[in-house]
Tab-separated table of C-alpha atoms in Angstrom:
chain	number	residue	atom	x	y	z
A	1	MET	CA	-30.650	26.348	-46.004
A	2	THR	CA	-33.052	29.185	-45.202
A	3	HIS	CA	-36.663	28.347	-45.992
A	4	PRO	CA	-38.010	30.523	-48.865
A	5	ASN	CA	-40.887	31.796	-46.739
A	6	THR	CA	-38.441	33.440	-44.332
A	7	ARG	CA	-36.719	35.375	-47.132
A	8	SER	CA	-38.163	38.323	-48.998
A	9	ALA	CA	-39.165	38.029	-52.630
A	10	TRP	CA	-36.729	40.877	-53.348
A	11	GLU	CA	-33.845	38.891	-51.875
A	12	MET	CA	-34.766	35.579	-53.536
A	13	ASP	CA	-35.159	37.339	-56.872
A	14	ARG	CA	-31.780	39.076	-56.558
A	15	ASP	CA	-30.010	35.865	-55.565
A	16	HIS	CA	-31.526	33.465	-58.076
A	17	LEU	CA	-33.245	35.055	-61.087
A	18	LEU	CA	-31.731	36.145	-64.376
A	19	HIS	CA	-34.058	38.840	-65.729
A	20	PRO	CA	-34.534	39.918	-69.329
A	21	TYR	CA	-32.282	42.889	-70.049
A	22	THR	CA	-30.692	42.988	-66.596
A	23	ASP	CA	-28.373	45.936	-65.918
A	24	PHE	CA	-25.684	44.164	-63.918
A	25	ALA	CA	-24.055	47.486	-63.056
A	26	THR	CA	-26.913	48.206	-60.642
A	27	PHE	CA	-28.896	44.983	-60.162
A	28	LYS	CA	-26.981	43.471	-57.250
A	29	ASP	CA	-27.428	46.656	-55.224
A	30	GLU	CA	-30.880	47.777	-56.352
A	31	GLY	CA	-32.544	44.417	-57.036
A	32	SER	CA	-35.998	44.353	-58.601
A	33	GLN	CA	-39.204	46.268	-58.134
A	34	VAL	CA	-41.554	43.662	-56.618
A	35	ILE	CA	-45.147	43.860	-57.837
A	36	GLU	CA	-47.525	41.936	-55.603
A	37	SER	CA	-50.957	42.515	-57.105
A	38	ALA	CA	-52.749	44.098	-60.038
A	39	ASN	CA	-56.268	45.195	-60.872
A	40	GLY	CA	-57.696	47.141	-63.788
A	41	ILE	CA	-55.135	49.680	-64.955
A	42	HIS	CA	-53.132	49.620	-61.706
A	43	VAL	CA	-50.497	47.433	-60.077
A	44	THR	CA	-49.423	47.478	-56.432
A	45	ASP	CA	-45.825	47.006	-55.320
A	46	SER	CA	-44.505	45.340	-52.179
A	47	THR	CA	-44.586	48.643	-50.258
A	48	GLY	CA	-48.315	48.980	-50.905
A	49	ARG	CA	-47.825	51.733	-53.454
A	50	LYS	CA	-50.497	51.789	-56.181
A	51	LEU	CA	-49.135	52.571	-59.655
A	52	LEU	CA	-50.869	53.302	-62.942
A	53	ASP	CA	-49.499	50.768	-65.436
A	54	GLY	CA	-48.672	53.048	-68.350
A	55	ILE	CA	-47.033	50.252	-70.348
A	56	ALA	CA	-49.660	47.474	-70.005
A	57	GLY	CA	-47.132	45.067	-68.548
A	58	LEU	CA	-45.056	44.941	-71.724
A	59	TRP	CA	-47.354	46.105	-74.544
A	60	CYS	CA	-49.702	43.263	-73.681
A	61	VAL	CA	-52.272	43.735	-70.875
A	62	ASN	CA	-54.879	45.119	-73.240
A	63	ILE	CA	-58.037	44.302	-71.263
A	64	GLY	CA	-56.489	45.286	-67.934
A	65	HIS	CA	-55.343	43.277	-64.930
A	66	GLY	CA	-57.277	40.972	-62.664
A	67	ARG	CA	-60.379	40.197	-64.763
A	68	ARG	CA	-62.505	37.678	-62.869
A	69	ASP	CA	-64.275	36.572	-66.060
A	70	MET	CA	-60.915	35.780	-67.640
A	71	ALA	CA	-59.841	33.834	-64.557
A	72	GLU	CA	-63.089	31.857	-64.667
A	73	ALA	CA	-62.642	31.012	-68.366
A	74	ILE	CA	-59.093	29.818	-67.695
A	75	ALA	CA	-60.184	27.780	-64.672
A	76	LYS	CA	-63.031	26.148	-66.596
A	77	GLN	CA	-60.687	25.067	-69.366
A	78	VAL	CA	-58.199	23.685	-66.848
A	79	MET	CA	-60.953	21.544	-65.361
A	80	ASP	CA	-62.311	20.473	-68.754
A	81	MET	CA	-58.859	19.616	-70.141
A	82	GLN	CA	-55.674	21.499	-69.378
A	83	TYR	CA	-53.497	19.787	-72.013
A	84	TYR	CA	-53.282	17.058	-74.595
A	85	ASN	CA	-50.573	16.132	-77.097
A	86	PRO	CA	-51.034	18.344	-80.197
A	87	PHE	CA	-48.681	16.464	-82.527
A	88	GLY	CA	-49.905	14.719	-85.653
A	89	HIS	CA	-53.646	14.935	-86.158
A	90	SER	CA	-54.733	15.729	-82.599
A	91	THR	CA	-56.397	18.993	-81.618
A	92	ASN	CA	-58.575	20.587	-78.977
A	93	VAL	CA	-61.720	22.699	-79.179
A	94	PRO	CA	-60.310	26.100	-78.080
A	95	ALA	CA	-57.387	25.841	-80.520
A	96	ALA	CA	-59.730	25.057	-83.397
A	97	GLU	CA	-62.213	27.782	-82.461
A	98	PHE	CA	-59.559	30.453	-82.047
A	99	GLY	CA	-57.917	29.445	-85.314
A	100	ALA	CA	-61.235	30.042	-87.052
A	101	TRP	CA	-61.573	33.409	-85.277
A	102	LEU	CA	-58.135	34.455	-86.480
A	103	ALA	CA	-58.907	33.440	-90.060
A	104	GLU	CA	-62.090	35.518	-89.956
A	105	HIS	CA	-60.395	38.641	-88.584
A	106	THR	CA	-57.061	38.715	-90.401
A	107	PRO	CA	-57.000	40.453	-93.810
A	108	GLY	CA	-57.526	38.676	-97.117
A	109	ASP	CA	-56.597	35.018	-97.365
A	110	LEU	CA	-54.558	34.659	-94.176
A	111	ASN	CA	-56.490	31.593	-93.091
A	112	HIS	CA	-53.984	29.174	-91.552
A	113	VAL	CA	-52.472	29.294	-88.060
A	114	PHE	CA	-49.324	27.839	-86.524
A	115	TYR	CA	-49.383	28.305	-82.750
A	116	SER	CA	-46.391	28.948	-80.506
A	117	CYS	CA	-45.656	30.301	-77.040
A	118	GLY	CA	-44.905	33.962	-77.746
A	119	GLY	CA	-43.620	36.545	-80.186
A	120	SER	CA	-40.040	35.291	-80.499
A	121	THR	CA	-41.088	31.739	-81.308
A	122	ALA	CA	-43.834	32.972	-83.639
A	123	ASN	CA	-41.257	34.950	-85.624
A	124	GLU	CA	-38.924	31.950	-85.683
A	125	ALA	CA	-41.789	29.886	-87.077
A	126	ALA	CA	-42.539	32.510	-89.734
A	127	VAL	CA	-38.979	32.437	-91.048
A	128	ARG	CA	-38.704	28.661	-90.948
A	129	ILE	CA	-41.988	28.319	-92.828
A	130	ALA	CA	-40.825	30.913	-95.378
A	131	HIS	CA	-37.687	28.882	-96.039
A	132	PHE	CA	-39.717	25.660	-96.271
A	133	TYR	CA	-42.175	27.293	-98.693
A	134	HIS	CA	-39.418	28.353	-101.069
A	135	GLU	CA	-37.725	24.934	-100.833
A	136	LEU	CA	-40.917	23.176	-101.889
A	137	ARG	CA	-41.294	25.588	-104.827
A	138	GLY	CA	-37.891	24.552	-106.122
A	139	LYS	CA	-36.189	27.789	-105.034
A	140	PRO	CA	-33.763	26.613	-102.324
A	141	SER	CA	-31.475	29.617	-102.754
A	142	LYS	CA	-34.130	31.949	-101.305
A	143	LYS	CA	-32.773	32.040	-97.771
A	144	LYS	CA	-31.873	35.636	-96.913
A	145	ILE	CA	-34.146	37.642	-94.636
A	146	ILE	CA	-34.207	41.431	-94.831
A	147	SER	CA	-34.898	43.161	-91.534
A	148	ARG	CA	-34.508	46.786	-90.439
A	149	ASN	CA	-32.217	48.691	-88.138
A	150	SER	CA	-33.974	49.390	-84.800
A	151	ALA	CA	-36.424	46.514	-85.403
A	152	TYR	CA	-37.323	44.228	-82.510
A	153	HIS	CA	-38.374	40.672	-83.354
A	154	GLY	CA	-37.545	38.695	-80.221
A	155	ALA	CA	-34.876	37.147	-78.033
A	156	THR	CA	-34.588	33.539	-79.203
A	157	TYR	CA	-31.484	32.872	-81.291
A	158	PHE	CA	-32.696	33.638	-84.801
A	159	ALA	CA	-35.256	36.243	-83.708
A	160	ALA	CA	-32.540	38.081	-81.790
A	161	ASN	CA	-30.512	38.252	-84.986
A	162	LEU	CA	-33.529	39.539	-86.904
A	163	THR	CA	-33.645	42.306	-84.308
A	164	GLY	CA	-31.859	45.417	-85.552
A	165	ILE	CA	-31.188	47.026	-82.164
A	166	GLU	CA	-27.415	46.865	-81.911
A	167	GLY	CA	-27.290	46.908	-78.121
A	168	THR	CA	-29.130	43.574	-77.924
A	169	LYS	CA	-26.259	41.805	-79.691
A	170	THR	CA	-23.249	42.946	-77.649
A	171	GLY	CA	-21.248	39.924	-76.550
A	172	PHE	CA	-23.492	37.394	-78.302
A	173	ASN	CA	-22.603	35.346	-81.365
A	174	ARG	CA	-24.351	36.386	-84.568
A	175	ILE	CA	-25.842	34.355	-87.364
A	176	ALA	CA	-23.715	34.631	-90.491
A	177	ASP	CA	-24.245	37.808	-92.468
A	178	ASP	CA	-25.142	35.787	-95.541
A	179	ILE	CA	-28.560	35.090	-94.001
A	180	ILE	CA	-29.759	38.417	-92.589
A	181	ARG	CA	-29.519	41.866	-94.157
A	182	TYR	CA	-30.661	45.158	-92.643
A	183	VAL	CA	-32.126	48.262	-94.236
A	184	SER	CA	-32.776	51.629	-92.612
A	185	ALA	CA	-35.363	52.119	-89.899
A	186	ALA	CA	-38.423	54.046	-91.048
A	187	ASN	CA	-37.650	56.796	-88.538
A	188	MET	CA	-39.282	60.105	-89.413
A	189	TYR	CA	-37.611	61.961	-86.529
A	190	ALA	CA	-34.149	60.955	-87.744
A	191	LYS	CA	-34.745	61.748	-91.418
A	192	PRO	CA	-32.583	64.461	-93.008
A	193	ASP	CA	-34.190	67.860	-92.512
A	194	ASP	CA	-33.982	68.661	-96.215
A	195	LEU	CA	-36.237	65.716	-97.143
A	196	THR	CA	-40.026	65.869	-97.115
A	197	GLU	CA	-42.005	62.900	-95.841
A	198	ALA	CA	-42.662	61.773	-99.424
A	199	GLN	CA	-38.993	62.138	-100.358
A	200	PHE	CA	-37.924	60.169	-97.290
A	201	CYS	CA	-40.333	57.409	-98.292
A	202	ASP	CA	-38.793	57.424	-101.784
A	203	TYR	CA	-35.336	57.111	-100.224
A	204	LEU	CA	-36.321	54.109	-98.092
A	205	VAL	CA	-37.996	52.348	-101.003
A	206	ARG	CA	-34.977	52.954	-103.265
A	207	GLU	CA	-32.688	51.584	-100.550
A	208	PHE	CA	-34.831	48.439	-100.368
A	209	GLU	CA	-34.730	48.109	-104.155
A	210	ALA	CA	-30.942	48.408	-104.091
A	211	THR	CA	-30.683	45.801	-101.326
A	212	ILE	CA	-32.754	43.385	-103.401
A	213	ALA	CA	-30.594	44.050	-106.467
A	214	ASN	CA	-27.325	43.689	-104.551
A	215	ASN	CA	-28.326	40.408	-102.926
A	216	GLY	CA	-30.374	39.014	-105.802
A	217	ALA	CA	-34.110	38.456	-105.532
A	218	ASP	CA	-33.538	34.737	-106.074
A	219	ASN	CA	-31.616	34.671	-102.798
A	220	ILE	CA	-34.149	36.530	-100.623
A	221	ALA	CA	-36.898	34.642	-98.810
A	222	ALA	CA	-38.689	37.377	-96.888
A	223	PHE	CA	-38.811	40.916	-95.572
A	224	ILE	CA	-39.904	41.270	-91.931
A	225	ALA	CA	-41.268	44.529	-90.517
A	226	GLU	CA	-43.385	45.832	-87.661
A	227	PRO	CA	-46.219	48.133	-88.836
A	228	ILE	CA	-44.972	50.521	-86.118
A	229	MET	CA	-41.562	49.751	-84.651
A	230	GLY	CA	-42.210	49.113	-80.962
A	231	ALA	CA	-39.128	48.549	-78.812
A	232	GLY	CA	-37.111	50.462	-81.403
A	233	GLY	CA	-38.937	53.591	-80.294
A	234	VAL	CA	-42.525	53.763	-81.628
A	235	LEU	CA	-41.121	54.605	-85.052
A	236	ILE	CA	-43.857	55.426	-87.564
A	237	ALA	CA	-43.035	55.074	-91.247
A	238	PRO	CA	-43.771	57.790	-93.806
A	239	ALA	CA	-47.160	57.578	-95.539
A	240	GLY	CA	-47.321	54.840	-98.154
A	241	TYR	CA	-44.138	53.094	-97.000
A	242	HIS	CA	-45.554	49.670	-96.134
A	243	LYS	CA	-47.731	49.448	-99.215
A	244	ARG	CA	-44.808	50.274	-101.493
A	245	MET	CA	-42.508	47.830	-99.708
A	246	LYS	CA	-45.128	45.096	-100.106
A	247	GLU	CA	-45.442	45.872	-103.834
A	248	LEU	CA	-41.672	45.493	-104.191
A	249	CYS	CA	-41.785	42.191	-102.325
A	250	THR	CA	-44.549	40.886	-104.577
A	251	ARG	CA	-42.691	41.891	-107.761
A	252	ASN	CA	-39.575	40.098	-106.557
A	253	ASP	CA	-41.226	36.942	-105.155
A	254	ILE	CA	-40.289	37.895	-101.589
A	255	LEU	CA	-42.656	37.138	-98.705
A	256	TYR	CA	-43.716	40.045	-96.486
A	257	ILE	CA	-43.847	39.089	-92.790
A	258	ALA	CA	-45.733	41.615	-90.657
A	259	ASP	CA	-44.608	41.390	-87.053
A	260	GLU	CA	-47.812	42.479	-85.311
A	261	VAL	CA	-46.810	41.204	-81.888
A	262	VAL	CA	-47.399	44.717	-80.516
A	263	THR	CA	-49.791	46.322	-82.999
A	264	ALA	CA	-52.454	43.584	-83.208
A	265	PHE	CA	-55.394	43.078	-80.847
A	266	GLY	CA	-56.479	46.644	-80.518
A	267	ARG	CA	-53.417	48.717	-79.715
A	268	LEU	CA	-54.013	50.789	-82.865
A	269	GLY	CA	-57.804	50.528	-82.668
A	270	HIS	CA	-58.120	47.443	-84.908
A	271	TRP	CA	-57.742	43.714	-84.503
A	272	PHE	CA	-54.829	43.849	-86.954
A	273	ALA	CA	-53.112	46.971	-88.224
A	274	SER	CA	-51.466	45.975	-91.504
A	275	GLU	CA	-54.423	46.437	-93.811
A	276	ALA	CA	-56.767	48.452	-91.596
A	277	VAL	CA	-54.231	51.173	-90.778
A	278	PHE	CA	-51.477	50.905	-93.401
A	279	ASP	CA	-53.313	49.539	-96.458
A	280	TYR	CA	-51.238	46.465	-97.270
A	281	GLN	CA	-51.820	42.737	-96.938
A	282	PRO	CA	-48.813	40.772	-95.734
A	283	ASP	CA	-48.174	37.138	-96.612
A	284	ILE	CA	-47.657	36.236	-92.959
A	285	ILE	CA	-48.811	37.974	-89.770
A	286	VAL	CA	-47.121	37.236	-86.458
A	287	SER	CA	-49.007	37.971	-83.247
A	288	ALA	CA	-48.615	37.460	-79.493
A	289	LYS	CA	-48.745	39.785	-76.429
A	290	GLY	CA	-52.292	41.241	-76.611
A	291	ILE	CA	-53.576	37.969	-78.069
A	292	THR	CA	-54.382	36.886	-74.478
A	293	SER	CA	-53.743	40.247	-72.772
A	294	GLY	CA	-50.822	38.609	-71.011
A	295	TYR	CA	-52.950	36.185	-68.995
A	296	ILE	CA	-51.374	33.079	-70.577
A	297	PRO	CA	-48.416	32.901	-73.029
A	298	LEU	CA	-49.480	32.386	-76.657
A	299	GLY	CA	-48.207	33.255	-80.102
A	300	ALA	CA	-49.650	32.738	-83.568
A	301	THR	CA	-48.086	32.745	-87.033
A	302	ILE	CA	-50.863	33.246	-89.583
A	303	LEU	CA	-50.244	32.193	-93.198
A	304	SER	CA	-51.858	32.980	-96.533
A	305	ASP	CA	-53.691	30.345	-98.555
A	306	GLU	CA	-50.896	30.541	-101.150
A	307	ILE	CA	-48.234	29.553	-98.627
A	308	TYR	CA	-50.408	26.856	-97.082
A	309	ASP	CA	-51.278	25.358	-100.443
A	310	VAL	CA	-47.575	24.837	-101.123
A	311	ILE	CA	-46.438	23.539	-97.740
A	312	SER	CA	-49.485	21.293	-97.248
A	313	HIS	CA	-48.493	18.975	-100.110
A	314	PRO	CA	-46.398	16.004	-98.949
A	315	GLN	CA	-42.847	16.685	-100.125
A	316	THR	CA	-41.998	12.975	-100.034
A	317	GLU	CA	-44.008	9.806	-99.626
A	318	GLY	CA	-44.795	9.587	-95.939
A	319	GLY	CA	-43.253	13.022	-95.328
A	320	THR	CA	-44.565	15.277	-92.580
A	321	PHE	CA	-44.487	18.968	-91.721
A	322	SER	CA	-41.691	18.408	-89.209
A	323	MET	CA	-41.895	21.397	-86.889
A	324	GLY	CA	-43.880	21.791	-83.706
A	325	LEU	CA	-43.908	22.670	-80.028
A	326	THR	CA	-45.114	20.751	-76.987
A	327	TYR	CA	-47.444	23.628	-76.138
A	328	TRP	CA	-48.723	24.252	-79.692
A	329	GLY	CA	-52.359	25.327	-79.499
A	330	HIS	CA	-52.399	24.956	-75.723
A	331	PRO	CA	-56.084	24.642	-74.799
A	332	VAL	CA	-55.870	26.928	-71.757
A	333	ALA	CA	-54.019	29.605	-73.729
A	334	CYS	CA	-56.487	29.397	-76.621
A	335	ALA	CA	-59.441	29.517	-74.212
A	336	ALA	CA	-57.895	32.675	-72.731
A	337	ALA	CA	-57.504	34.142	-76.222
A	338	LEU	CA	-61.148	33.449	-77.039
A	339	LYS	CA	-62.267	35.092	-73.807
A	340	ASN	CA	-59.896	37.998	-74.425
A	341	VAL	CA	-61.389	38.883	-77.803
A	342	GLU	CA	-64.923	38.380	-76.454
A	343	ILE	CA	-64.247	40.898	-73.667
A	344	MET	CA	-62.654	43.376	-76.059
A	345	GLU	CA	-65.552	43.143	-78.477
A	346	ASN	CA	-68.339	43.268	-75.877
A	347	GLU	CA	-66.826	46.267	-74.101
A	348	GLY	CA	-65.886	48.293	-77.172
A	349	MET	CA	-62.185	48.336	-76.405
A	350	LEU	CA	-61.047	48.834	-79.996
A	351	ALA	CA	-63.040	52.039	-80.235
A	352	ASN	CA	-61.767	53.153	-76.836
A	353	ALA	CA	-58.178	52.500	-77.910
A	354	ALA	CA	-58.695	54.709	-80.956
A	355	SER	CA	-60.352	57.568	-79.056
A	356	SER	CA	-58.146	57.384	-75.967
A	357	GLY	CA	-55.080	57.053	-78.161
A	358	ALA	CA	-55.987	60.236	-80.014
A	359	TYR	CA	-56.578	61.992	-76.696
A	360	LEU	CA	-53.280	60.743	-75.237
A	361	MET	CA	-51.370	61.985	-78.276
A	362	LYS	CA	-53.071	65.388	-78.106
A	363	SER	CA	-52.413	65.693	-74.370
A	364	ALA	CA	-48.779	64.640	-74.755
A	365	GLN	CA	-48.029	67.350	-77.302
A	366	ARG	CA	-47.510	69.810	-74.441
A	367	LEU	CA	-44.413	67.838	-73.491
A	368	ALA	CA	-42.700	68.964	-76.695
A	369	ASP	CA	-42.028	72.402	-75.186
A	370	LEU	CA	-40.209	71.009	-72.146
A	371	PRO	CA	-36.403	71.153	-71.875
A	372	GLY	CA	-34.700	68.133	-73.407
A	373	VAL	CA	-37.733	66.856	-75.295
A	374	GLY	CA	-36.817	66.318	-78.943
A	375	ASP	CA	-39.886	64.541	-80.279
A	376	VAL	CA	-43.317	63.353	-79.188
A	377	ARG	CA	-44.967	60.846	-81.510
A	378	GLY	CA	-47.457	58.024	-81.487
A	379	HIS	CA	-50.431	56.265	-82.994
A	380	GLY	CA	-53.255	54.600	-81.127
A	381	LEU	CA	-52.068	53.582	-77.681
A	382	MET	CA	-48.381	53.669	-78.609
A	383	LEU	CA	-46.448	56.817	-77.725
A	384	ALA	CA	-42.785	57.777	-77.375
A	385	VAL	CA	-40.901	60.827	-76.139
A	386	ASP	CA	-37.296	61.273	-77.281
A	387	MET	CA	-34.988	63.045	-74.843
A	388	VAL	CA	-32.096	64.946	-76.434
A	389	ALA	CA	-29.226	67.152	-75.351
A	390	ASP	CA	-29.809	69.600	-78.199
A	391	LYS	CA	-33.188	70.088	-79.852
A	392	ALA	CA	-31.699	71.689	-82.963
A	393	THR	CA	-29.117	68.993	-83.721
A	394	LYS	CA	-31.083	66.115	-82.097
A	395	ALA	CA	-27.879	65.075	-80.323
A	396	GLY	CA	-28.455	62.444	-77.665
A	397	MET	CA	-28.147	62.880	-73.933
A	398	ASP	CA	-24.876	62.153	-72.146
A	399	PRO	CA	-25.309	58.459	-71.231
A	400	HIS	CA	-23.698	59.070	-67.830
A	401	LEU	CA	-26.731	61.158	-66.846
A	402	GLY	CA	-28.990	58.090	-66.926
A	403	CYS	CA	-31.795	60.283	-68.255
A	404	GLY	CA	-34.364	57.626	-69.150
A	405	HIS	CA	-33.986	55.611	-65.963
A	406	LYS	CA	-34.081	58.681	-63.728
A	407	ILE	CA	-37.263	59.976	-65.377
A	408	PHE	CA	-38.775	56.494	-64.981
A	409	GLN	CA	-37.980	56.589	-61.247
A	410	LYS	CA	-39.471	60.068	-60.900
A	411	CYS	CA	-42.662	58.871	-62.633
A	412	VAL	CA	-42.913	55.954	-60.198
A	413	GLU	CA	-42.662	58.437	-57.339
A	414	ARG	CA	-45.705	60.134	-58.897
A	415	GLY	CA	-47.659	56.879	-59.156
A	416	VAL	CA	-47.118	56.102	-62.860
A	417	ILE	CA	-45.073	53.418	-64.622
A	418	ILE	CA	-43.504	54.320	-67.967
A	419	ARG	CA	-40.842	52.425	-69.912
A	420	PRO	CA	-37.383	53.893	-70.495
A	421	VAL	CA	-35.628	52.551	-73.589
A	422	GLY	CA	-32.294	54.298	-73.325
A	423	ASP	CA	-33.258	57.982	-73.275
A	424	ARG	CA	-36.551	57.324	-75.018
A	425	LEU	CA	-39.693	57.188	-72.868
A	426	VAL	CA	-42.365	54.787	-74.082
A	427	LEU	CA	-46.060	54.523	-73.212
A	428	SER	CA	-48.454	51.717	-74.136
A	429	PRO	CA	-51.266	51.658	-71.560
A	430	PRO	CA	-54.107	49.123	-71.395
A	431	LEU	CA	-56.966	49.645	-73.852
A	432	ILE	CA	-59.330	50.450	-70.965
A	433	ILE	CA	-57.581	53.753	-70.215
A	434	THR	CA	-59.723	56.872	-69.741
A	435	PRO	CA	-58.930	60.462	-70.753
A	436	GLU	CA	-58.443	61.339	-67.070
A	437	GLN	CA	-55.863	58.584	-66.736
A	438	CYS	CA	-54.157	59.782	-69.937
A	439	ASP	CA	-53.807	63.202	-68.295
A	440	GLN	CA	-52.441	61.588	-65.134
A	441	ILE	CA	-49.714	59.865	-67.170
A	442	VAL	CA	-48.795	63.015	-69.086
A	443	ASP	CA	-48.813	65.159	-65.928
A	444	ALA	CA	-46.464	62.744	-64.143
A	445	LEU	CA	-44.175	62.491	-67.153
A	446	GLY	CA	-44.066	66.260	-67.593
A	447	GLU	CA	-43.247	66.868	-63.923
A	448	ALA	CA	-40.549	64.186	-64.015
A	449	ILE	CA	-38.938	65.694	-67.120
A	450	GLU	CA	-38.958	69.168	-65.591
A	451	GLU	CA	-37.422	67.890	-62.338
A	452	PHE	CA	-34.693	66.058	-64.257
A	453	ALA	CA	-33.954	69.238	-66.266
A	454	ARG	CA	-33.585	71.287	-63.054
A	455	GLU	CA	-31.237	68.728	-61.517
A	456	THR	CA	-28.964	68.598	-64.578
A	457	ALA	CA	-29.019	72.279	-65.517
């Protein structure tokens, strides 16, 4: 057998790794882009090419790459204690301290934290806790979860079914339809042209009301929604949508789960976006990604006092809260999270995200006039560009053109990484981005779009 050191990382990766969302039509020939190092807002690939990371890894590298102070905090915790069994009544100092930080910075009475290893598992925990909560209240029929088309909630079994992106389900078994229901995505670009924003909001709320009525409020445990739909395309709901959906949930004894895996920890200029940006208080907030800026995997499911007060009563004599993970409250991950929020606070990154996000959106508006660009939208440091075949009808591109992937490749040639999601181009740069770097991203994207248009004219 060939020793690994004599084989390239590209070859070993191609021969042995199964990547998330692999395109097997091209993978065996093209293999993977190998990134060898990263610092600040840039990464460097195996050819030595320096690239501006316009997607912050995957919505997560908020403080930037290669922070020595973060590495030192992680190393210190490893030497102090890298791990201890968290089951039962055992804890560690970083987990306790970060739990208190979360309780202080989440809205209202969301004061109780269940740790996990990432966004998918945090969403799984949220749903399982919601079911447990209703069981203990004597309402065992409340099992259904309402999600939304185009939503993304993860890749573990149940979270993948919560996800409303149809392409993620092809070929995979689905959880029975009697558990999960979907309502429309809050997609302003796709709304009927004859509806105003307020009328579209009315339509979505009425649809939710009808879904509750058709399924029976006594059968619905929770509604799960991202404040801004991330992987679904940076879809921003009409004004007032979330607040009205929460009011409907409250009236019908349905828990509102806010999936803030992407939107929390500064991406919209606030620690958490639900209340600060959209004026509603969920019953559960789910967070991950920017929680450690991608330095160590961590997820958190944050519960209201009302939910905790119910589930914290022993359901039977000697009964326990029988769910947990080996790496619950991992001390190194929680130490990284504490250092992450310290860095963000000390260096004013929330304010920079707000100002740079506004600048990025303003700069990107010039893309709207380019051929094939149907929509440019965003909030904070989340931005998407929809590519279309016809601006008037909003008809999609011919999939055989490979529009999104080709524009991604052309951006890489210009020193910038973007994320193609089909024919939608997504940006989510680190919170340290400057206006000059925003212009660099938009310039590269604009040139790539124009080159693609010339080639396909």
